[in-house]
PDB file of C-alpha atoms and ligand atoms in Angstrom:
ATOM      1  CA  UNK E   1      28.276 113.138  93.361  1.00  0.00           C
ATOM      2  CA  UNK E   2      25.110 111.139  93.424  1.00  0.00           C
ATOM      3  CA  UNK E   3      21.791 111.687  92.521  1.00  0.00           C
ATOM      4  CA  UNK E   4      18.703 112.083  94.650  1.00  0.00           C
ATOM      5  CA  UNK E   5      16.519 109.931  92.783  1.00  0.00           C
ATOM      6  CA  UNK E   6      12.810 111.051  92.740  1.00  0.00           C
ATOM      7  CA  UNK E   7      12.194 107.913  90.697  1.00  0.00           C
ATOM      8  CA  UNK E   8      13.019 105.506  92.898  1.00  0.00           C
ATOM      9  CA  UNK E   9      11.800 106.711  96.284  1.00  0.00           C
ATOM     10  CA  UNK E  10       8.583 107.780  94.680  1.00  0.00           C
ATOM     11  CA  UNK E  11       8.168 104.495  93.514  1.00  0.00           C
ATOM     12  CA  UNK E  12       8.915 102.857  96.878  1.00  0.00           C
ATOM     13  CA  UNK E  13       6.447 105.205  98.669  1.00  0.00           C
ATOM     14  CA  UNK E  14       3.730 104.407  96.575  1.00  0.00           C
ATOM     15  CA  UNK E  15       4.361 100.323  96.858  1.00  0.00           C
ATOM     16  CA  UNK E  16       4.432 101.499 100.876  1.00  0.00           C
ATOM     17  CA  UNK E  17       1.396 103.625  99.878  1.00  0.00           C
ATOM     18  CA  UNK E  18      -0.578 100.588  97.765  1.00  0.00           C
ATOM     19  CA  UNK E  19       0.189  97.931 100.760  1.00  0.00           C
ATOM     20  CA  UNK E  20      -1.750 100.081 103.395  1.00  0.00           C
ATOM     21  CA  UNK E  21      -4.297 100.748 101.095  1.00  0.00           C
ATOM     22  CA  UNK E  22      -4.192  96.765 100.858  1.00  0.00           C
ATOM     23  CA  UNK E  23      -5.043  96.451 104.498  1.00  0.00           C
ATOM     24  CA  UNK E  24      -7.774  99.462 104.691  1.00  0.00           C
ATOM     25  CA  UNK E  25      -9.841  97.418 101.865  1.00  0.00           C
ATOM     26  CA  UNK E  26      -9.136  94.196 103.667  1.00  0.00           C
ATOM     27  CA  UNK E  27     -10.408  95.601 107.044  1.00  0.00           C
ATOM     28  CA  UNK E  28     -13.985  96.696 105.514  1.00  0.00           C
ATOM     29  CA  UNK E  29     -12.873 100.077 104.632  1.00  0.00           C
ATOM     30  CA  UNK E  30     -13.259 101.787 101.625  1.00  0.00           C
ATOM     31  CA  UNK E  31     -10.283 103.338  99.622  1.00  0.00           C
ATOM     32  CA  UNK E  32      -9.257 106.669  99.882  1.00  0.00           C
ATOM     33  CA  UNK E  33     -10.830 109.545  97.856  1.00  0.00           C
ATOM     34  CA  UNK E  34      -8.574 112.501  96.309  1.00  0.00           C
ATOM     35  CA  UNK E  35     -10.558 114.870  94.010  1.00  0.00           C
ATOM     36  CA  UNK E  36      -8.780 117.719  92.134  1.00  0.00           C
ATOM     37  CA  UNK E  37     -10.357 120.326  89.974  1.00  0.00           C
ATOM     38  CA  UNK E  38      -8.727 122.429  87.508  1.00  0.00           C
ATOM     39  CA  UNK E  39      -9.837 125.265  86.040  1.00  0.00           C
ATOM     40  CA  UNK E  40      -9.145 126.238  82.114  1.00  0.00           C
ATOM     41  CA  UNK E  41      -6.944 124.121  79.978  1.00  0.00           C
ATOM     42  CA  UNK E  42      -3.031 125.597  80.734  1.00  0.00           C
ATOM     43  CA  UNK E  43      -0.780 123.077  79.299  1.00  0.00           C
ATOM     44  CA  UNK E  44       1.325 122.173  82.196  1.00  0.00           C
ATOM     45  CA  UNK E  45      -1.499 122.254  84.850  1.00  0.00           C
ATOM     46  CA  UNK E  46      -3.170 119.393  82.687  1.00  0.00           C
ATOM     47  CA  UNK E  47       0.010 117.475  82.938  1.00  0.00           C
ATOM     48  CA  UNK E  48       0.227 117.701  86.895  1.00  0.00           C
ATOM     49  CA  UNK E  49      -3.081 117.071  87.489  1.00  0.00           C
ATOM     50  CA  UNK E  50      -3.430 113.874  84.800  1.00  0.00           C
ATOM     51  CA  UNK E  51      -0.490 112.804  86.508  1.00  0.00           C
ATOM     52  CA  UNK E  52      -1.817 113.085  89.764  1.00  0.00           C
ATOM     53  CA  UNK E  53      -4.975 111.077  88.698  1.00  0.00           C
ATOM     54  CA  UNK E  54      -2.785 108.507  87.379  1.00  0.00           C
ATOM     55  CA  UNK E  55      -0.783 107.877  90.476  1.00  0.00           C
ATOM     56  CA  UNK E  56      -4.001 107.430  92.605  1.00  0.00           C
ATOM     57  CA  UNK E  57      -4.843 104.817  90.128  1.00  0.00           C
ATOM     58  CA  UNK E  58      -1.590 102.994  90.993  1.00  0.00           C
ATOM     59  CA  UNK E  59      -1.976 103.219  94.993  1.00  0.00           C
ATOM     60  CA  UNK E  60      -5.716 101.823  94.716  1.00  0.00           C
ATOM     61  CA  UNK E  61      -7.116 105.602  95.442  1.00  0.00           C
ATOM     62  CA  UNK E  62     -10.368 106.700  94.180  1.00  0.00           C
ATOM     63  CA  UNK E  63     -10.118 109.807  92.165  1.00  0.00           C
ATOM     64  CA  UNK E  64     -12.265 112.039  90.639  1.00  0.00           C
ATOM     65  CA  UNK E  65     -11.145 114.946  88.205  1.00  0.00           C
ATOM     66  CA  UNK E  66     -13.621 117.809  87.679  1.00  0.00           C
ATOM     67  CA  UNK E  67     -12.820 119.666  84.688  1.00  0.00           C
ATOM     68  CA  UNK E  68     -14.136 123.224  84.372  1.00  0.00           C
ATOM     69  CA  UNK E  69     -13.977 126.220  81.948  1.00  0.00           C
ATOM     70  CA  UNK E  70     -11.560 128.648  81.975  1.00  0.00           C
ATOM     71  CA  UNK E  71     -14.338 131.291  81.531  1.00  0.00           C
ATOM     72  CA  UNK E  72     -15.838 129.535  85.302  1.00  0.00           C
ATOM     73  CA  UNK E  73     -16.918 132.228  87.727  1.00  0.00           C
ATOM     74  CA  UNK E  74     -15.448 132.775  91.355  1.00  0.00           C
ATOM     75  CA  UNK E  75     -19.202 131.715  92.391  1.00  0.00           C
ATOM     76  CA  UNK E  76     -19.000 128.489  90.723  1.00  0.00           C
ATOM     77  CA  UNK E  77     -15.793 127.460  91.484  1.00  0.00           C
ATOM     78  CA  UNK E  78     -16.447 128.568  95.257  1.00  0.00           C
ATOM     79  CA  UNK E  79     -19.632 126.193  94.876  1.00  0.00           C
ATOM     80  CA  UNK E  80     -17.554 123.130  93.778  1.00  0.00           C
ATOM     81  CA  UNK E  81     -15.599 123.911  96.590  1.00  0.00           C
ATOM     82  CA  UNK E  82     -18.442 123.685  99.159  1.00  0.00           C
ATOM     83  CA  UNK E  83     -19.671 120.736  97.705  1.00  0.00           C
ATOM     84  CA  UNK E  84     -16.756 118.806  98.488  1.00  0.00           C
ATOM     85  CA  UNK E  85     -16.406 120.382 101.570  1.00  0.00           C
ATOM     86  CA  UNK E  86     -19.453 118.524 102.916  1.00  0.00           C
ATOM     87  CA  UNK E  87     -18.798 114.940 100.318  1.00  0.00           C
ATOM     88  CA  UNK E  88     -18.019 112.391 103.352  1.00  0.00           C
ATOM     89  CA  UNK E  89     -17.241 110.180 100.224  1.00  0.00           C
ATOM     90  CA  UNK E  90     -13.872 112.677  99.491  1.00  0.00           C
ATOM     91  CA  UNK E  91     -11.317 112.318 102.079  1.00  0.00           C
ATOM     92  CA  UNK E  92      -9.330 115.410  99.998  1.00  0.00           C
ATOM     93  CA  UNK E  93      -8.789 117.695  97.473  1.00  0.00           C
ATOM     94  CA  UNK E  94      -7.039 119.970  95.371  1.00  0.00           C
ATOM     95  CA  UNK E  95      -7.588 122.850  93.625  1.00  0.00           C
ATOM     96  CA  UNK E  96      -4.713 123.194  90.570  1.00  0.00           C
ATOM     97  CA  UNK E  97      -2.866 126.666  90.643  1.00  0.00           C
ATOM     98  CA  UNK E  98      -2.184 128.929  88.949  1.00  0.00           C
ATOM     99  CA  UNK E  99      -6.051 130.097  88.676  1.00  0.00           C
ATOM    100  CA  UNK E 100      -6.696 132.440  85.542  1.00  0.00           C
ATOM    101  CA  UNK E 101      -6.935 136.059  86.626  1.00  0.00           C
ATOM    102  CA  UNK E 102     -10.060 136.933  86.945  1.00  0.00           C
ATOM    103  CA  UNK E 103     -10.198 134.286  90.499  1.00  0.00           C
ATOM    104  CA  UNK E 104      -9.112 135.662  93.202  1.00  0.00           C
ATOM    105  CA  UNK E 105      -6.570 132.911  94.786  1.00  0.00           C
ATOM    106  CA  UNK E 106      -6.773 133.966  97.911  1.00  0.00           C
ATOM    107  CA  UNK E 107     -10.893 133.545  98.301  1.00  0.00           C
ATOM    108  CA  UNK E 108     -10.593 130.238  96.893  1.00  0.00           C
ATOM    109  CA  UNK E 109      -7.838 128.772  99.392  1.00  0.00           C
ATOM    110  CA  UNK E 110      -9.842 130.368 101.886  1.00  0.00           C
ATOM    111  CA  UNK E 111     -12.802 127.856 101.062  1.00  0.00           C
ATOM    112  CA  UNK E 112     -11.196 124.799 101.264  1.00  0.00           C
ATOM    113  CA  UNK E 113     -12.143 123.086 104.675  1.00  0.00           C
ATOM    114  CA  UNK E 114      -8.959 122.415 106.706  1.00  0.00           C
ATOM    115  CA  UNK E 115      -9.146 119.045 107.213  1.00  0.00           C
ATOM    116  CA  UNK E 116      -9.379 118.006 103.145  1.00  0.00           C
ATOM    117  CA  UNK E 117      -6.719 120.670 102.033  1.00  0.00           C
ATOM    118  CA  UNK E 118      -4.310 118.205 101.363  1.00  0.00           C
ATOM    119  CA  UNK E 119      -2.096 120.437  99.280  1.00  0.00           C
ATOM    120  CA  UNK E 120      -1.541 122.673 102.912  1.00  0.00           C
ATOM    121  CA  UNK E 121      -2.311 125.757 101.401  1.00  0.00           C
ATOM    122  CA  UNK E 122      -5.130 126.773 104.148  1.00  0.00           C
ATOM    123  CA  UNK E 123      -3.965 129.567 106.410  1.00  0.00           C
ATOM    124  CA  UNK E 124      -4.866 127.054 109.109  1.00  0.00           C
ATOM    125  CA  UNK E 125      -2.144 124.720 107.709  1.00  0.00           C
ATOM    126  CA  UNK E 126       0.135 126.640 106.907  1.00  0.00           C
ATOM    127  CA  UNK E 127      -0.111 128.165 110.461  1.00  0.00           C
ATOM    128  CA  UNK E 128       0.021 124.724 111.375  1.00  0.00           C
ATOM    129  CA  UNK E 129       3.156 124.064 110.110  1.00  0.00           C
ATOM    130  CA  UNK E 130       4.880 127.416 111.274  1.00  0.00           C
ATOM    131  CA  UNK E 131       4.213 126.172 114.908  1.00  0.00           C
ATOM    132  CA  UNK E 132       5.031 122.697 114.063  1.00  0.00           C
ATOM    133  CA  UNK E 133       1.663 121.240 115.050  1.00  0.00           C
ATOM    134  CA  UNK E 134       0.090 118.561 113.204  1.00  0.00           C
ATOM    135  CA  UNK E 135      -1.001 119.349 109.648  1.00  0.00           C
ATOM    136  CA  UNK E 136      -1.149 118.506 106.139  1.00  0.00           C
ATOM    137  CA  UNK E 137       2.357 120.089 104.763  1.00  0.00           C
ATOM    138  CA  UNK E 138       2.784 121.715 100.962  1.00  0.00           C
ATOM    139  CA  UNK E 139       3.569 118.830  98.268  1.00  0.00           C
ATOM    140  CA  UNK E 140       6.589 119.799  97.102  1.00  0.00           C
ATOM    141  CA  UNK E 141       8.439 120.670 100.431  1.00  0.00           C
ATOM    142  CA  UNK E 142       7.191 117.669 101.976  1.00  0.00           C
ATOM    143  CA  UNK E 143       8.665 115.547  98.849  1.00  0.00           C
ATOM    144  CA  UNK E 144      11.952 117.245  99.229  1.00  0.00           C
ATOM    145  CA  UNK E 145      12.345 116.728 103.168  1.00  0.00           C
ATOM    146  CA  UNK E 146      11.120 112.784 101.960  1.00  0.00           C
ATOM    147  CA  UNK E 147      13.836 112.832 100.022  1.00  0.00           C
ATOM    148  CA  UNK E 148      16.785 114.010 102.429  1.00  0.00           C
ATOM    149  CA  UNK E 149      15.763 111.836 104.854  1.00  0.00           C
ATOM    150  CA  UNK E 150      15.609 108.446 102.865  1.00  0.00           C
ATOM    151  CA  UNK E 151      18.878 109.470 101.937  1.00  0.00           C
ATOM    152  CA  UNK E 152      19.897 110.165 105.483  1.00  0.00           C
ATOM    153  CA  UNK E 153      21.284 114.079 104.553  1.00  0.00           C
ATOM    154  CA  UNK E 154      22.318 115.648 108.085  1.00  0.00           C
ATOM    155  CA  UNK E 155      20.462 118.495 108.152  1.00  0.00           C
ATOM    156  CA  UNK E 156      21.597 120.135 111.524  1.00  0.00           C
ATOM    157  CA  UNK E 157      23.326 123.034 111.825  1.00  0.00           C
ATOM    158  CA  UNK E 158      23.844 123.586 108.115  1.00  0.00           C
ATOM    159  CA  UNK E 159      23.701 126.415 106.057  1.00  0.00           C
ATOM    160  CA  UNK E 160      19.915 126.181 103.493  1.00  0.00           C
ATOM    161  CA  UNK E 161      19.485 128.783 101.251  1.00  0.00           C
ATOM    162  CA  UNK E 162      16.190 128.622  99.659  1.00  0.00           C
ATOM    163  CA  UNK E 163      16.052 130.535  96.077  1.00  0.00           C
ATOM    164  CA  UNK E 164      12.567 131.901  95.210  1.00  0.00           C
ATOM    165  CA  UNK E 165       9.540 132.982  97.876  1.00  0.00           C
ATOM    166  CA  UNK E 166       6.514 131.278  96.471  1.00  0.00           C
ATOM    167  CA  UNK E 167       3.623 129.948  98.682  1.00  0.00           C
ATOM    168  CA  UNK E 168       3.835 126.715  97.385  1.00  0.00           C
ATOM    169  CA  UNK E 169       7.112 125.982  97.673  1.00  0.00           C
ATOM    170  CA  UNK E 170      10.237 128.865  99.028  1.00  0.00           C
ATOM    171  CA  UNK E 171       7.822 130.239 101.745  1.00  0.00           C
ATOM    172  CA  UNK E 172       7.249 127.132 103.276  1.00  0.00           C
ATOM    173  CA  UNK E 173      10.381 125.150 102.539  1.00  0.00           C
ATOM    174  CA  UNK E 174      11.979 128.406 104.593  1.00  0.00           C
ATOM    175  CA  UNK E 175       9.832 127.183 107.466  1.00  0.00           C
ATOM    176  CA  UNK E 176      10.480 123.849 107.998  1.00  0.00           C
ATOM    177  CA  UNK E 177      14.181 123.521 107.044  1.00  0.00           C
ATOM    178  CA  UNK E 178      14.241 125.895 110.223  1.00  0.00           C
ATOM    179  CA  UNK E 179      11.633 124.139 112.504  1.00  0.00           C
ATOM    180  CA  UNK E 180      13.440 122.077 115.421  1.00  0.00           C
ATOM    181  CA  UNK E 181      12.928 118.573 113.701  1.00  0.00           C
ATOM    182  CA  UNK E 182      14.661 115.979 111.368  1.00  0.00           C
ATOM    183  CA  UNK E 183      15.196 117.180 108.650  1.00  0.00           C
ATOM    184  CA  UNK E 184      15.305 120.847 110.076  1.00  0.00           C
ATOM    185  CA  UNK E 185      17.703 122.575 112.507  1.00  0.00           C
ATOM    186  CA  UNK E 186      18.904 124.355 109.619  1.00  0.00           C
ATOM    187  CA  UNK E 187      20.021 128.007 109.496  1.00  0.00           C
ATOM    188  CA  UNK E 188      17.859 129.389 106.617  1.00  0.00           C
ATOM    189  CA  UNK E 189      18.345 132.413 104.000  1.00  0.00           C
ATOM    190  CA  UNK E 190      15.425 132.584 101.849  1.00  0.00           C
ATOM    191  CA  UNK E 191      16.376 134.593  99.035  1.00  0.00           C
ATOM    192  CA  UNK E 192      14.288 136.445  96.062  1.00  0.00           C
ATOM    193  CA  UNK E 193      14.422 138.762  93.575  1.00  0.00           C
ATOM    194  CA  UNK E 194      15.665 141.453  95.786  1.00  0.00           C
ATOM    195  CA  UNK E 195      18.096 139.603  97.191  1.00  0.00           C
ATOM    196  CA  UNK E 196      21.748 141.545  96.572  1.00  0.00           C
ATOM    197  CA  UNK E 197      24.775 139.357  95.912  1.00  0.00           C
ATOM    198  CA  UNK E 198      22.949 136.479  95.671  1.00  0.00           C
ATOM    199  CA  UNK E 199      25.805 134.715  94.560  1.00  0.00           C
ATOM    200  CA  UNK E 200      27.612 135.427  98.195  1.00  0.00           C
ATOM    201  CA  UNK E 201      24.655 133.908  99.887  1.00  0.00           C
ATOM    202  CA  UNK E 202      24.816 130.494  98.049  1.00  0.00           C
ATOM    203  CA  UNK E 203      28.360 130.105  97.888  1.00  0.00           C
ATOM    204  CA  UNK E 204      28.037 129.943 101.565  1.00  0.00           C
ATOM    205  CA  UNK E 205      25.047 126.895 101.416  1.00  0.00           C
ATOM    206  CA  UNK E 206      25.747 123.826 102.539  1.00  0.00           C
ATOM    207  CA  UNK E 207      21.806 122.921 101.133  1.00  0.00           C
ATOM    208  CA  UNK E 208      20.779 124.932  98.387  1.00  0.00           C
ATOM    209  CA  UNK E 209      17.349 124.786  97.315  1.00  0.00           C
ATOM    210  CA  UNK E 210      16.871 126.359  93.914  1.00  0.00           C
ATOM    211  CA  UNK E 211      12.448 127.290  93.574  1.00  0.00           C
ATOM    212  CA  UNK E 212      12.377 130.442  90.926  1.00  0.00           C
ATOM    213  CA  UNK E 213      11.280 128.895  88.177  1.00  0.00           C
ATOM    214  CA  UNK E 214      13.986 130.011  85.562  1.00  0.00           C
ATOM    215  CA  UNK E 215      15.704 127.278  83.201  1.00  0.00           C
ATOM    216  CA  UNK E 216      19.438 126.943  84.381  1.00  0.00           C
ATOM    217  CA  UNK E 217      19.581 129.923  87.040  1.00  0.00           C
ATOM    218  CA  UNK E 218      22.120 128.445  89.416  1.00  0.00           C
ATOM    219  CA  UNK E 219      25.716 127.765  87.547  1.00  0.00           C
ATOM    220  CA  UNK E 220      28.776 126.252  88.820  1.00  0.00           C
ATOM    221  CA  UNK E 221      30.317 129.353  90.181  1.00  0.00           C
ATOM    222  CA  UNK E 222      27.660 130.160  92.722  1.00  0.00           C
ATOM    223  CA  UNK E 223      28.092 126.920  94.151  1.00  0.00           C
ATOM    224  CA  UNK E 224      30.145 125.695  96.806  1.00  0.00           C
ATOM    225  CA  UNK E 225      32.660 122.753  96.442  1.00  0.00           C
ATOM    226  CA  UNK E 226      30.675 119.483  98.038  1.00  0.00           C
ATOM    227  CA  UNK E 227      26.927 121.195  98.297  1.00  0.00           C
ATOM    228  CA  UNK E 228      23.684 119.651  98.262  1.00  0.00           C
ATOM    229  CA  UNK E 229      21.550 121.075  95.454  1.00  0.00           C
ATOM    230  CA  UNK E 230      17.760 120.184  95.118  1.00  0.00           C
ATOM    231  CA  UNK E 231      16.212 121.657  91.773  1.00  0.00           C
ATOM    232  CA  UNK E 232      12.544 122.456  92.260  1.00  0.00           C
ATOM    233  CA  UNK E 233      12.290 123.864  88.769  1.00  0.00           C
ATOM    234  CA  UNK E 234      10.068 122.349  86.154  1.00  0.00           C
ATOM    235  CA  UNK E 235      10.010 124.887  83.214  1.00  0.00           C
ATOM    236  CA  UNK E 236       9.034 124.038  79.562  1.00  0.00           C
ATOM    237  CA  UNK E 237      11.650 125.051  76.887  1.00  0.00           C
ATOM    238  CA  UNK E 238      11.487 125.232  73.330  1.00  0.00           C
ATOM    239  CA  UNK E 239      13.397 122.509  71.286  1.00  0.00           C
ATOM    240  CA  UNK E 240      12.647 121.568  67.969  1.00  0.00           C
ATOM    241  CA  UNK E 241      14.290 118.142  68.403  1.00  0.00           C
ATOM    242  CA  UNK E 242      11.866 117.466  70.635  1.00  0.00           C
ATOM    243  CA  UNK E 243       8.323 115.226  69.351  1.00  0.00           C
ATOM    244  CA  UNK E 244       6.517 117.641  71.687  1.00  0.00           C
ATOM    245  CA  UNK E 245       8.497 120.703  70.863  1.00  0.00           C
ATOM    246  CA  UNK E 246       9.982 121.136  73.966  1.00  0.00           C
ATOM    247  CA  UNK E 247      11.622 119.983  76.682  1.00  0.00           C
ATOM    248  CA  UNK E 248      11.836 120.210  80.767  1.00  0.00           C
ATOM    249  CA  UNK E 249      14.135 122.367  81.909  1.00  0.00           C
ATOM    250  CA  UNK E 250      15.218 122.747  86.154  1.00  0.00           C
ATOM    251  CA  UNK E 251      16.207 125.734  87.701  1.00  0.00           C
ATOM    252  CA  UNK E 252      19.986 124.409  87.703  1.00  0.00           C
ATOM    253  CA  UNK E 253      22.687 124.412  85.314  1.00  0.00           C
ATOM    254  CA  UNK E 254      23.103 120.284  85.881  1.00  0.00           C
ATOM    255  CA  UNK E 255      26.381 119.773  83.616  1.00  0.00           C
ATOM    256  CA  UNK E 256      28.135 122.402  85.317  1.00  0.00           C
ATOM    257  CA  UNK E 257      26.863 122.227  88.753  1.00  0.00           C
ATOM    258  CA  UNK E 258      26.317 118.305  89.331  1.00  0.00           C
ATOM    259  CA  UNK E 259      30.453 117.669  89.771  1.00  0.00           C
ATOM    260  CA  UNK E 260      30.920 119.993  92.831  1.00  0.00           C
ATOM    261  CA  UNK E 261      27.847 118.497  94.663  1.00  0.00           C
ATOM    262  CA  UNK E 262      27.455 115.962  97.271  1.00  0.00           C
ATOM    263  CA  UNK E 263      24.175 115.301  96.208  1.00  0.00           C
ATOM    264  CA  UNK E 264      21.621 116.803  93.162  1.00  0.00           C
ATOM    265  CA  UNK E 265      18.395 116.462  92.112  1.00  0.00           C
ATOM    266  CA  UNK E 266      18.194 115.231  88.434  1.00  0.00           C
ATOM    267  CA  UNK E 267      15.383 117.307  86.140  1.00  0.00           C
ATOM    268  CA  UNK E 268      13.349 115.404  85.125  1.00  0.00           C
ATOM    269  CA  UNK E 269      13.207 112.221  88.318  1.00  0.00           C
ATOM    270  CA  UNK E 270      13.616 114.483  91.234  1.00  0.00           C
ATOM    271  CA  UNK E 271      11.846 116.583  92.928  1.00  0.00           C
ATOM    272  CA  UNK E 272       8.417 116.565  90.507  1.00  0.00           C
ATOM    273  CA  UNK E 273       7.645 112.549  91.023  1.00  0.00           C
ATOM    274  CA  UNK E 274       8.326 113.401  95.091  1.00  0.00           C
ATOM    275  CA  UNK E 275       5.301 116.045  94.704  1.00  0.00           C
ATOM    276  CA  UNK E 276       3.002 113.780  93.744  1.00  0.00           C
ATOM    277  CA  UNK E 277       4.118 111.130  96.361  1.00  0.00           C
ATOM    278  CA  UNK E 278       3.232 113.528  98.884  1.00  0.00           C
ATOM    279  CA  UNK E 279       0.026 114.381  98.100  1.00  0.00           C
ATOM    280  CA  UNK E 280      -0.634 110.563  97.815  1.00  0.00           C
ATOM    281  CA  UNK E 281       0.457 110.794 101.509  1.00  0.00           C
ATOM    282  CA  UNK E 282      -1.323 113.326 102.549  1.00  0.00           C
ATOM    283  CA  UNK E 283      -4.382 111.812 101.153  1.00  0.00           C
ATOM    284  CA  UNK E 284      -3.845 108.828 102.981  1.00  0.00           C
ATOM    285  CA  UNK E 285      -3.656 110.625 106.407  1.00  0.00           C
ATOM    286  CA  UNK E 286      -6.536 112.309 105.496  1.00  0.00           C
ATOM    287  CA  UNK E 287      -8.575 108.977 105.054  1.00  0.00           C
ATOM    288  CA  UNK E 288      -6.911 107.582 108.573  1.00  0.00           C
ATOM    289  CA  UNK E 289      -7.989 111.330 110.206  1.00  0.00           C
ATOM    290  CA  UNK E 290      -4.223 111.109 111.343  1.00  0.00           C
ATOM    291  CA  UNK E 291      -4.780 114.839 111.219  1.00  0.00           C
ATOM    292  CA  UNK E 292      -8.082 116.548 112.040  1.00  0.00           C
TER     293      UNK E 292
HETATM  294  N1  GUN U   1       0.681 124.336  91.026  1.00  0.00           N
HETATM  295  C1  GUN U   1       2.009 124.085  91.136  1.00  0.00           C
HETATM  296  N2  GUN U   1       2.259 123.267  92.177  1.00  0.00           N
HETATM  297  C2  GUN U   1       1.066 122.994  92.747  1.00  0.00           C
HETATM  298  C3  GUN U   1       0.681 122.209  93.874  1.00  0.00           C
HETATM  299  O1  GUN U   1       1.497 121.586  94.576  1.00  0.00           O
HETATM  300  N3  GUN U   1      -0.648 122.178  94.138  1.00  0.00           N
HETATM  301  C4  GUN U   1      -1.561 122.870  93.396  1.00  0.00           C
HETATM  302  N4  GUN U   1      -2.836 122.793  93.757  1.00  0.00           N
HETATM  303  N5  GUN U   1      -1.227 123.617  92.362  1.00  0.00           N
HETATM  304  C5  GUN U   1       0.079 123.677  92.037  1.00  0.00           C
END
């Protein structure tokens, strides 16, 4: 078994990252621009988007955080949005999800000018990337086909199920572990909660890629002998011997599962550091207009 480790690749991407910001600054340009905004003060969103900020610092980026209410209005937040639609000084930005309830997601996606949605989640995008035309793809599918491919994982031909249907994450990984390209070529079964027999359908993966968001869902006996299992999940569980009073849990059983696999994901140092990485990336292209 060996690990796919998040850790290192992330950090060699952003050294990669940091160098070419190097040479923009040295050739008269200025350095890239990622703003995110988050709305309302959810625990774990804070985390992702601090660490977000953080990583731009360590690449050179600019970034800018705006910080609103939870109480904010669909107006205002729609207003933020224009205004960075039209700041030539932001190459890109993010808006963090989940939204509270009273936002209508769907609205606020909508808003977010193609060209700077460096998360992917504009219909245009994500159209985009269904026809496998040039666009800015999701984070967190993008950081696990990164991570195959440094690792040189043959991809074609093989058997991907996908666990969980999300739009930031099953959805799209569905997509482009089928698209003709490397990695890709896959047959995909995207499963979800209505899935029967789900156990039949991944003890028949050669790639399983576990996105449902519930602590130590996939255990040894739905896994094939010699899989490759990428754990998307990031969940916060309760544990008193914890300083913080919790601690991360992944949507895979590790002890049990990691022995029959070819290759795993560790939680934490997998597949979380490679989401970040890749919106540093996209962020980048969006500076260069390797895109749009
Ligand atoms: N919430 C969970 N993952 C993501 C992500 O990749 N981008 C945004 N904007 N919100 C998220």
């Amino acid at each position: 078994m060996q690990l796919l480790d998040g850790k290192k690749i992330s950090s060699l991407i952003k050294a990669e990252i940091a160098e070419e910001v190097r040479f923009m600054r040295q050739s008269g340009h200025r350095a890239p621009h990622l703003a995110a905004i988050l709305v309302g003060s959810d625990g774990a969103s804070q985390t992702y988007v601090n660490s977000k900020v953080k990583s731009c610092e360590e690449v050179g980026f600019q970034s800018t955080l705006i910080h609103l209410p939870a109480d904010t209005s669909e107006a205002e937040l729609l207003h933020h949005i224009g205004q960075l639609n039209t700041d030539t000084s932001v190459d890109g930005f993010i808006v963090q999800l989940p939204l509270p309830s009273h936002i209508d997601e769907h609205n606020v996606l909508m808003a977010i000018a193609p060209e700077k949605d460096v998360d992917g989640f504009h219909p245009s995008n994500v159209g985009r990337m269904a026809l496998n035309l040039p666009s800015y793809l999701p984070a967190t599918p993008k950081g696990i086909l990164e991570l195959l491919q440094r690792y040189e994982i043959e991809t074609a031909g093989k058997h991907c199920v996908i666990i969980g249907r999300s739009h930031i994450v099953g959805l799209p990984m569905s997509l482009l572990m089928a698209r003709k390209a490397t990695p890709g070529n896959c047959t995909v079964t995207l499963c979800h909660s209505h899935t029967r027999n789900l156990k039949e359908e991944t003890l028949r993966a050669d790639i399983i890629i576990a996105a449902l968001g519930k602590p130590e869902f996939l255990k040894a006996d739905m896994v094939k002998e010699g899989a490759v299992v990428v754990d998307v999940g990031i969940t916060r569980v309760a544990d008193s011997s914890k300083k913080s009073g919790y601690r991360i849990a992944g949507d895979v059983a590790f002890a049990e599962v990691s022995p029959k696999c070819s290759y795993i994901t560790p939680v934490p140092g997998g597949v979380g550091l490679m989401t970040v990485t890749s919106l540093l990336q996209n962020t980048l292209s969006a500076a260069k207009k390797e895109i749009y």
